[in-house]
Coordinates of C-alpha atoms in Angstrom, one line a residue:
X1 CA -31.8 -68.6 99.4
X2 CA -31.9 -68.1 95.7
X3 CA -31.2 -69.7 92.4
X4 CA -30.1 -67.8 89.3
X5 CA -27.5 -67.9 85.8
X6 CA -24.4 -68.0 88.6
X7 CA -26.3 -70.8 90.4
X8 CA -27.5 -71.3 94.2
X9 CA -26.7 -68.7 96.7
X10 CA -27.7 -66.8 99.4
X11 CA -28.6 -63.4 100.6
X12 CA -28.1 -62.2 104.5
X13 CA -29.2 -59.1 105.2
X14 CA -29.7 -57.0 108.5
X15 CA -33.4 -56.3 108.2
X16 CA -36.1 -57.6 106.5
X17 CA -39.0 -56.0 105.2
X18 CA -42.3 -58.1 105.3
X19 CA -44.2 -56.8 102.5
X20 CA -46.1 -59.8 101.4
X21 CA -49.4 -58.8 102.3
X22 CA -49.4 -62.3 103.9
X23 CA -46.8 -61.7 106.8
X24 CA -45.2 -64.8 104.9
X25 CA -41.3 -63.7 106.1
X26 CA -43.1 -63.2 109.7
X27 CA -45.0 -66.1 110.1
X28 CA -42.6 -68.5 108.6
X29 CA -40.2 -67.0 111.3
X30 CA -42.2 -67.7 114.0
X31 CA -44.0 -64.1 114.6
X32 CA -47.2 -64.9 115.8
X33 CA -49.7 -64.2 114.1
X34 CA -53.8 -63.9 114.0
X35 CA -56.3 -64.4 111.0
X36 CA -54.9 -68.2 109.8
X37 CA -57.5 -70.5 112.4
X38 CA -58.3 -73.1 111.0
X39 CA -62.1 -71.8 111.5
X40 CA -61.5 -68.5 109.4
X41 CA -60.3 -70.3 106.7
X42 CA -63.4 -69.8 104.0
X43 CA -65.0 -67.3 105.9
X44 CA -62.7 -64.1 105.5
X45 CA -63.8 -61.1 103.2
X46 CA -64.5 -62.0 99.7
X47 CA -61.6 -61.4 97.0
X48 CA -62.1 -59.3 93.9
X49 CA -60.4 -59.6 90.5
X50 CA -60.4 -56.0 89.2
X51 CA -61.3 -55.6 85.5
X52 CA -61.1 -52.4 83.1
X53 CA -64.0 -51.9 80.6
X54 CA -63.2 -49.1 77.6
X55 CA -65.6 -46.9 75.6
X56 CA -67.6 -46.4 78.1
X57 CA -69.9 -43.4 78.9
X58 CA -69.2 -42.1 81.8
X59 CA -70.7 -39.3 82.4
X60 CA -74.4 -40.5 81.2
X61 CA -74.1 -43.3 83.9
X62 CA -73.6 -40.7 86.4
X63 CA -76.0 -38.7 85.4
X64 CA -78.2 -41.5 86.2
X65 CA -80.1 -41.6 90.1
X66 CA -79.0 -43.6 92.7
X67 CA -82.1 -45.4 92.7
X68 CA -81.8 -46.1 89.5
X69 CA -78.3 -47.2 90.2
X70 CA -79.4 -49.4 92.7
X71 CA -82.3 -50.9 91.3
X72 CA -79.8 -52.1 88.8
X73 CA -77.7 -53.2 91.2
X74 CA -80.4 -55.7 93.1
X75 CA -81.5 -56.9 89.6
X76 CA -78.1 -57.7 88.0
X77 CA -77.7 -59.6 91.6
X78 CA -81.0 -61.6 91.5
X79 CA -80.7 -62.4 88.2
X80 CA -77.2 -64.4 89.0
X81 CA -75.4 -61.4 86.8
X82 CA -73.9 -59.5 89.0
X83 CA -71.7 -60.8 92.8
X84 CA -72.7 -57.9 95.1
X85 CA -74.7 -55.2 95.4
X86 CA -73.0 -52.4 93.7
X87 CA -72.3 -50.8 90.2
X88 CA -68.5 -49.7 91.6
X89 CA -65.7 -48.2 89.1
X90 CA -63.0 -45.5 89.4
X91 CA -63.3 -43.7 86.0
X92 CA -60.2 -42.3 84.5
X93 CA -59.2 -39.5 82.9
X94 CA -61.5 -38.8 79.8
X95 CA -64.1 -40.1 81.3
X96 CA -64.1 -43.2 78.5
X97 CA -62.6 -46.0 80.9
X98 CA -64.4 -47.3 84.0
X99 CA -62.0 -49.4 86.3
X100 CA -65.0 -52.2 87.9
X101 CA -64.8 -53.4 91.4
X102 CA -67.7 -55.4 90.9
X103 CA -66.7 -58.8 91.1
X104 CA -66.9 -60.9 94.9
X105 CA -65.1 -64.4 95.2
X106 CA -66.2 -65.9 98.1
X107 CA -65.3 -69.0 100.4
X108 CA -61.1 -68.7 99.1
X109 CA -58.4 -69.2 101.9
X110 CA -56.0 -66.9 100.3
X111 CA -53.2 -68.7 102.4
X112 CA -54.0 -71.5 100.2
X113 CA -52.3 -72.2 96.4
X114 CA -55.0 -74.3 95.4
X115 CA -57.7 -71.7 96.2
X116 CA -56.1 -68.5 94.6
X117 CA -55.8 -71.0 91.5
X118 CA -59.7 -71.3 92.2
X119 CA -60.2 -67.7 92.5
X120 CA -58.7 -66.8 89.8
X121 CA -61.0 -68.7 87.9
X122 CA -64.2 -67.8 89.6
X123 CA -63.4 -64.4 89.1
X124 CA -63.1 -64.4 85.2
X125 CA -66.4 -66.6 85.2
X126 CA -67.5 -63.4 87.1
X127 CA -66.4 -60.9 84.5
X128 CA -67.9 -62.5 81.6
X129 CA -70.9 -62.5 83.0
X130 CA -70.8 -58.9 84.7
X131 CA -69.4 -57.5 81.0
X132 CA -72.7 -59.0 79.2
X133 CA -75.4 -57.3 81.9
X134 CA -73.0 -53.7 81.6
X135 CA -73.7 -53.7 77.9
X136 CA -76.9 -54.8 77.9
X137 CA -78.5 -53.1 81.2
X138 CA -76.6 -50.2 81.9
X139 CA -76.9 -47.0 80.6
X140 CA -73.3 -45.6 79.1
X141 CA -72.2 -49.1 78.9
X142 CA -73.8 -50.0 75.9
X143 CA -70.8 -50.1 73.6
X144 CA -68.2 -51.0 76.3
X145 CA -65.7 -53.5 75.6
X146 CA -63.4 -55.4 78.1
X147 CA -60.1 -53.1 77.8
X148 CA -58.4 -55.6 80.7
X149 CA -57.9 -57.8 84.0
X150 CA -55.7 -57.0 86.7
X151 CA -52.8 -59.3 86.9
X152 CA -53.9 -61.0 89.6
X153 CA -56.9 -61.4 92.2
X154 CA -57.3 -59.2 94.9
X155 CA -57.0 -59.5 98.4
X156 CA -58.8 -58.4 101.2
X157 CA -57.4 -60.5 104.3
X158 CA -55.7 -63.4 105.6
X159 CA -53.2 -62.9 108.5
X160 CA -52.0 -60.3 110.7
X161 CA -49.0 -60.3 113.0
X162 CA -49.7 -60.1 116.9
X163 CA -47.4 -56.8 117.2
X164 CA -46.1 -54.0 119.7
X165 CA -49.0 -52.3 119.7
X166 CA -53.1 -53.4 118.0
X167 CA -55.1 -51.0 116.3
X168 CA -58.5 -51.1 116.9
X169 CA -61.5 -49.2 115.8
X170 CA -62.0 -47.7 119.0
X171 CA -58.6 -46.1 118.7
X172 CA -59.5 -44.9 115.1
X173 CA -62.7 -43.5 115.5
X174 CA -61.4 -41.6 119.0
X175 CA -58.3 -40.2 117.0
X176 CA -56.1 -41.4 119.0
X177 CA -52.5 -39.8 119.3
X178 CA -49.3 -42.2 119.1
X179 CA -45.5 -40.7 119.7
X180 CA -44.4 -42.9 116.9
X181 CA -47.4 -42.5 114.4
X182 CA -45.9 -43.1 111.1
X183 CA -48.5 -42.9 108.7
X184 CA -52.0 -41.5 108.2
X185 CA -55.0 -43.4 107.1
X186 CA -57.9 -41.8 105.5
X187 CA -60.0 -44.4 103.8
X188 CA -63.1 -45.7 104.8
X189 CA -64.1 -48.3 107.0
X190 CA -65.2 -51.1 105.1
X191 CA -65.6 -54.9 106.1
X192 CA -67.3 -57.1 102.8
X193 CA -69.7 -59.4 103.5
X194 CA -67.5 -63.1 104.5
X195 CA -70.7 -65.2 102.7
X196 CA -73.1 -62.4 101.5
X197 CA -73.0 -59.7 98.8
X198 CA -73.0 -56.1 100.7
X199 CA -70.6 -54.0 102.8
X200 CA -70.5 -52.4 105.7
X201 CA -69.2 -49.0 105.2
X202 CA -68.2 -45.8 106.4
X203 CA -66.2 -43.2 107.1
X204 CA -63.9 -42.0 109.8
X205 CA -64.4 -38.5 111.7
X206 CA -61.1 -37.6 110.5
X207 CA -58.1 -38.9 109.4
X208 CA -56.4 -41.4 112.0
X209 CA -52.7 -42.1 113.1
X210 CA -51.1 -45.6 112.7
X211 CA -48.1 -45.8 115.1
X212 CA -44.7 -47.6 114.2
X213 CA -45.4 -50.5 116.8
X214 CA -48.3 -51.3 115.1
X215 CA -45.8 -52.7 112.3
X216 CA -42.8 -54.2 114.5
X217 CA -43.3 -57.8 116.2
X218 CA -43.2 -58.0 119.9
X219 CA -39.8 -59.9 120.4
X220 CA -38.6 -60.5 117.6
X221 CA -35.7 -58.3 115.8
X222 CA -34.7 -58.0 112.2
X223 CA -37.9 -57.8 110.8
X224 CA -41.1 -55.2 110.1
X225 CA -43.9 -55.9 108.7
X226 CA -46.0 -53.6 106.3
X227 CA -49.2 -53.5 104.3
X228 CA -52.5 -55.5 105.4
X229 CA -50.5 -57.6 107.9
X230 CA -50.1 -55.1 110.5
X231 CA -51.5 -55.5 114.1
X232 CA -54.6 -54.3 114.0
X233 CA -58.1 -55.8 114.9
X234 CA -60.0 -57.1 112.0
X235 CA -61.6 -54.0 112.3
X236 CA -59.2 -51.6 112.2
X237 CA -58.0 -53.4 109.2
X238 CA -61.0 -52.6 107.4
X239 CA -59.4 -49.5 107.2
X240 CA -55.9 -49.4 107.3
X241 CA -55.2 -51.7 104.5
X242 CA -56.1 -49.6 101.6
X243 CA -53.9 -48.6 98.9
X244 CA -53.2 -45.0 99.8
X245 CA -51.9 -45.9 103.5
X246 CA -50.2 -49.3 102.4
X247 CA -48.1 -47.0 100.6
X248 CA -47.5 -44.6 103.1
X249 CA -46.5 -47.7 105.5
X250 CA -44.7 -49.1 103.1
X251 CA -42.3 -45.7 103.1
X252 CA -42.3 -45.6 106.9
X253 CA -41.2 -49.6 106.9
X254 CA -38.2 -49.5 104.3
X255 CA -37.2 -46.0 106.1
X256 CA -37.3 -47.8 109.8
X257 CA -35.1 -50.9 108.3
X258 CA -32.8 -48.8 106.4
X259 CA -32.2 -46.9 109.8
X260 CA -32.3 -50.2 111.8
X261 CA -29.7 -51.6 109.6
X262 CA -27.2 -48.6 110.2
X263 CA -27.6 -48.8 113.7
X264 CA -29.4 -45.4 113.9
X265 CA -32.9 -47.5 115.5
X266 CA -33.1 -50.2 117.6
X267 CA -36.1 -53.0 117.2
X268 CA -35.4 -54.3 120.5
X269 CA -38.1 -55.0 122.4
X270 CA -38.9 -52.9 125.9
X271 CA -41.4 -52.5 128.1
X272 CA -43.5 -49.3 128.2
X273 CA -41.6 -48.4 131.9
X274 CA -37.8 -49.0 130.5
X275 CA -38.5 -46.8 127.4
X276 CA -38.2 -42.8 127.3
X277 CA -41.3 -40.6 126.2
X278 CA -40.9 -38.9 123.2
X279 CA -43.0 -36.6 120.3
X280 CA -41.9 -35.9 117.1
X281 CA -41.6 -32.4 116.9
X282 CA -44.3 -31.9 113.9
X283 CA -47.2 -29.8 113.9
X284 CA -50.2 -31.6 113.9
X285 CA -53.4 -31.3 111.2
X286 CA -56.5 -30.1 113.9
X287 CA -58.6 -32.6 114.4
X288 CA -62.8 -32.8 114.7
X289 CA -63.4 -34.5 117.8
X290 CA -67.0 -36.1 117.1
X291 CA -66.7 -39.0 120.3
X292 CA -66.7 -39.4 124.2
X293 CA -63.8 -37.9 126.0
X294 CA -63.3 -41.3 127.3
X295 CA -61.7 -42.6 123.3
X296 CA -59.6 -39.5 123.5
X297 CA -55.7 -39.8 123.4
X298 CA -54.1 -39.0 126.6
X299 CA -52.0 -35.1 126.5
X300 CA -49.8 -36.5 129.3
X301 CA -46.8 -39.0 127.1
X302 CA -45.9 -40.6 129.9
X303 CA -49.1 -42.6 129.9
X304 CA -49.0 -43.2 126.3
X305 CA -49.6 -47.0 125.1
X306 CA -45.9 -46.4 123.0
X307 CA -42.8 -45.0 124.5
X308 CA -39.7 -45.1 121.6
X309 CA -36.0 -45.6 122.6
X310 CA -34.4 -42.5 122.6
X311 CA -32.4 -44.1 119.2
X312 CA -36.1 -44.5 117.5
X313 CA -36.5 -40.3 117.4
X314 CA -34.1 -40.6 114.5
X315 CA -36.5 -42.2 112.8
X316 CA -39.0 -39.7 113.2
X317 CA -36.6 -37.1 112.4
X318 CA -36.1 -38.9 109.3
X319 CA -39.8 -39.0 108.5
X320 CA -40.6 -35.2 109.3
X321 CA -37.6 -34.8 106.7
X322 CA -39.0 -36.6 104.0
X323 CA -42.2 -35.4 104.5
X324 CA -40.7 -32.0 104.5
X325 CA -39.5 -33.0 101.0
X326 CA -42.4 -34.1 99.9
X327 CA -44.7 -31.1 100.7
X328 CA -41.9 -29.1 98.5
X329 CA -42.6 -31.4 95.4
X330 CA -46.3 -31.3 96.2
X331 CA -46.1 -27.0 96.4
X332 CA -43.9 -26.8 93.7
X333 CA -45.9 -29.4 91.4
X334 CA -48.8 -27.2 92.0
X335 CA -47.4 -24.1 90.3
X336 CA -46.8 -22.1 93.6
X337 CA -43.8 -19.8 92.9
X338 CA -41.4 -18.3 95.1
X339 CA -41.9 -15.9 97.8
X340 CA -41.5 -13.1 95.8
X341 CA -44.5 -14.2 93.3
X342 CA -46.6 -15.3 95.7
X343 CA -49.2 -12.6 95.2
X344 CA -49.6 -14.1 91.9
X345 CA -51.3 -17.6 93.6
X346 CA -53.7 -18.8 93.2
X347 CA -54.3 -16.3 89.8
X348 CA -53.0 -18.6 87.1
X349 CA -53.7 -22.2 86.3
X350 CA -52.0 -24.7 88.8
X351 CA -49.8 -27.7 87.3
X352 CA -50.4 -31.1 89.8
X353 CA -47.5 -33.2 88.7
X354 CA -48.0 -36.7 89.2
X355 CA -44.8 -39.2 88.8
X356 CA -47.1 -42.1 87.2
X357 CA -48.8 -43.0 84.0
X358 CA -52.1 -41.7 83.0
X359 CA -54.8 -44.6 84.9
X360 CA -53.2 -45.8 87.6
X361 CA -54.4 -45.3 91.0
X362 CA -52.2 -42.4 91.7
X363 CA -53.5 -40.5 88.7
X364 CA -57.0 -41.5 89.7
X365 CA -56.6 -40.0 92.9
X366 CA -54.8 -37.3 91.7
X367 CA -57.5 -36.3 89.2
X368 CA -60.2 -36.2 92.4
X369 CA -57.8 -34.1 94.3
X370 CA -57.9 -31.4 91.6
X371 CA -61.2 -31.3 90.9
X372 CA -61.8 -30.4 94.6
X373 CA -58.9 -27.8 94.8
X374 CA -60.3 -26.4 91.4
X375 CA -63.7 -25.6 93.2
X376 CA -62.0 -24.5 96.1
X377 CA -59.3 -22.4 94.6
X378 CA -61.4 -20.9 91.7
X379 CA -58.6 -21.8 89.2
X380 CA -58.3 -24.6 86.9
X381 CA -56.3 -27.3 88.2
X382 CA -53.9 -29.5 85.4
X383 CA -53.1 -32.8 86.0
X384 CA -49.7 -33.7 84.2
X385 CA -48.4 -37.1 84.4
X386 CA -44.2 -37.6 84.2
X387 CA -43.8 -41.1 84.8
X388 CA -40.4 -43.3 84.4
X389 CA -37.4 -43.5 86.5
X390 CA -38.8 -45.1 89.2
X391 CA -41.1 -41.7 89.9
X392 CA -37.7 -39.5 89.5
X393 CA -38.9 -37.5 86.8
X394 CA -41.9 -36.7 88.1
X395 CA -40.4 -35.0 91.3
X396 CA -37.5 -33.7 89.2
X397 CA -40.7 -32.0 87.1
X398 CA -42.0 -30.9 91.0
X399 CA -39.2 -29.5 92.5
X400 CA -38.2 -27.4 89.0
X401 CA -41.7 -25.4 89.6
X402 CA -43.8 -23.7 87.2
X403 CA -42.5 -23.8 83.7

């Protein structure tokens, strides 16, 4: 239902895509759903309200130890300075901008108005006072000044939806294969603190599968669900809900309801015996196997936790296209030429075109990326940003090669 200039109306639509974060189109219809006890309510993972500081010197605080770091770290936090114990920021390009993840808001049902109004609050309370110990503590912070606040608080966890299929952690650290593994994650595991000020963290063997199931309800039809909410264990949450694989789930999510919505998928619910096998027909990154057989994925499909209706392949067909397509943009945004002049790669400097402004997280990420491929190629690596157009000009920039 909606109200606009033409006055009340409403919108039907053959799928839904639950990309709330909150499952808030699931819960509301009736999708069960774990994380909202009553019990959990002000002891979930702390939120953090992202702040940008400019003029900064990055590279002397690097240069600085990690002792020194740390040391830093513990006083800022026993002073009553700083909320946890870490000097985090993604530096941008330049190396004049540090974007802080230093802020920790705890005791906030995020499931609650009142409290993200709260939050919101205690987490510029928590800037001011993190701003004042940068400048006058922290080496290369010294003339920093507060360039900006995110837009809103961030989010860690609330609910998830009791889906097809559960991730856990024992399926992520084993590698576990699924037949209908849409996405990839390969961030690190990390679960904050619910009432303290540290992290548990660390980092997968290798990058791990998260299956379509893992985003579809049990029964009910006309809905998926993407993001944080997925079925997974707390966990397993810890991490799949980054930003990198929320995106890539998010793809996988609008392709399955566009699909659904033609008729070319089904979200009807079947048991594991009622359902054919079937792989994608997609060659598979190796894998470093660092865990007991016993966590390894079965070869055999027909004992595979998910078996997809025959009518789901198309959907896999659909994501081994685009991601076809997309390892095209990504070759031809890195300079590679044609057959013909491939001799002449990796000789020359290589163009990484990335379809969003200069800051972001994408050119963050992107700017890591090429560094490593620099050292590892033994050419310089470009980073050139062609935002606009919803991320058109930047592949249009891709596809066209080097030029």
């Amino acid at each position: 239902v909606m109200e606009n200039v033409s006055g009340r109306g409403a919108l039907r639509a053959k799928m839904l895509v639950d990309a709330t974060g909150d499952a808030v189109l699931a819960s509301a219809a009736g999708v069960p759903c774990v994380g909202e006890e009553p019990e959990l309510r002000h002891k979930r993972q702390p939120c953090t309200l992202v702040f940008r500081m400019s003029n900064v010197d990055v590279r002397r605080f690097r240069a600085l130890p990690r002792e020194e770091k740390r040391a830093l770290a513990l006083e800022g936090l026993k002073d009553g300075r700083l909320a946890w114990e870490s000097l985090s920021f993604c530096s941008t390009p330049g190396e004049i901008h540090a974007v802080c993840l230093m802020s920790g808001i705890h005791e906030i049902d995020a499931l609650d108005a009142r409290d993200l109004t709260k939050a919101e609050q205690i987490g510029r309370q928590q800037i001011q006072s993190i701003v004042k110990f940068l400048q006058e503590r922290v080496p290369g912070f010294e003339k920093a000044l507060l360039g900006g606040i995110a837009e809103r608080v961030g989010i860690r966890e609330t609910r998830r939806i009791v889906g097809r299929h559960t991730l856990t952690e024992k399926e992520i650290v084993g590698g576990v294969r699924f037949a209908d593994a849409v996405a990839l994650g390969a961030g690190p595991m990390d679960l904050h603190d619910a009432g303290g000020t540290g992290v548990d963290l660390w980092m997968p063997p290798a990058p791990f599968e998260i299956p379509l199931s893992c985003l579809l309800p049990q029964q009910m039809e006309g809905i998926v669900v993407t993001g944080r909410a997925i079925s997974a264990t707390r966990e397993a949450n810890g991490g799949a809900r980054h930003m990198g694989t929320a995106m890539c789930l998010g793809h996988a999510a609008g392709v399955y309801a566009a699909l659904a919505a033609r008729g070319e998928a089904t979200l009807c619910a079947r048991s594991a015996a009622s359902r054919g096998a079937w792989c994608p027909p997609t060659t598979h990154w190796p894998r470093r196997r660092t865990t007991p057989p016993s966590w390894r994925a079965p070869r055999d499909t027909r004992h595979h936790p998910i078996h997809p209706h025959p009518k789901e392949a198309s959907l896999m067909h659909a994501m081994n296209r685009r991601t076809a397509v997309a390892s095209l943009v990504a070759l031809a945004a890195t300079g590679a030429a044609p057959l013909a002049g491939a001799q002449d790669f990796p000789s020359k400097t290589v163009r990484l075109v990335v379809p969003f402004p200069a800051g972001g997280p994408s050119d963050t990420t992107a700017r890591s990326i090429a560094d490593g491929l620099s050292k590892v190629l033994g050419q310089p690596v470009v980073v050139e940003n062609r935002p606009r157009a919803g991320a058109i000009v930047g592949s249009q920039a891709g596809l066209a090669g080097p030029g």
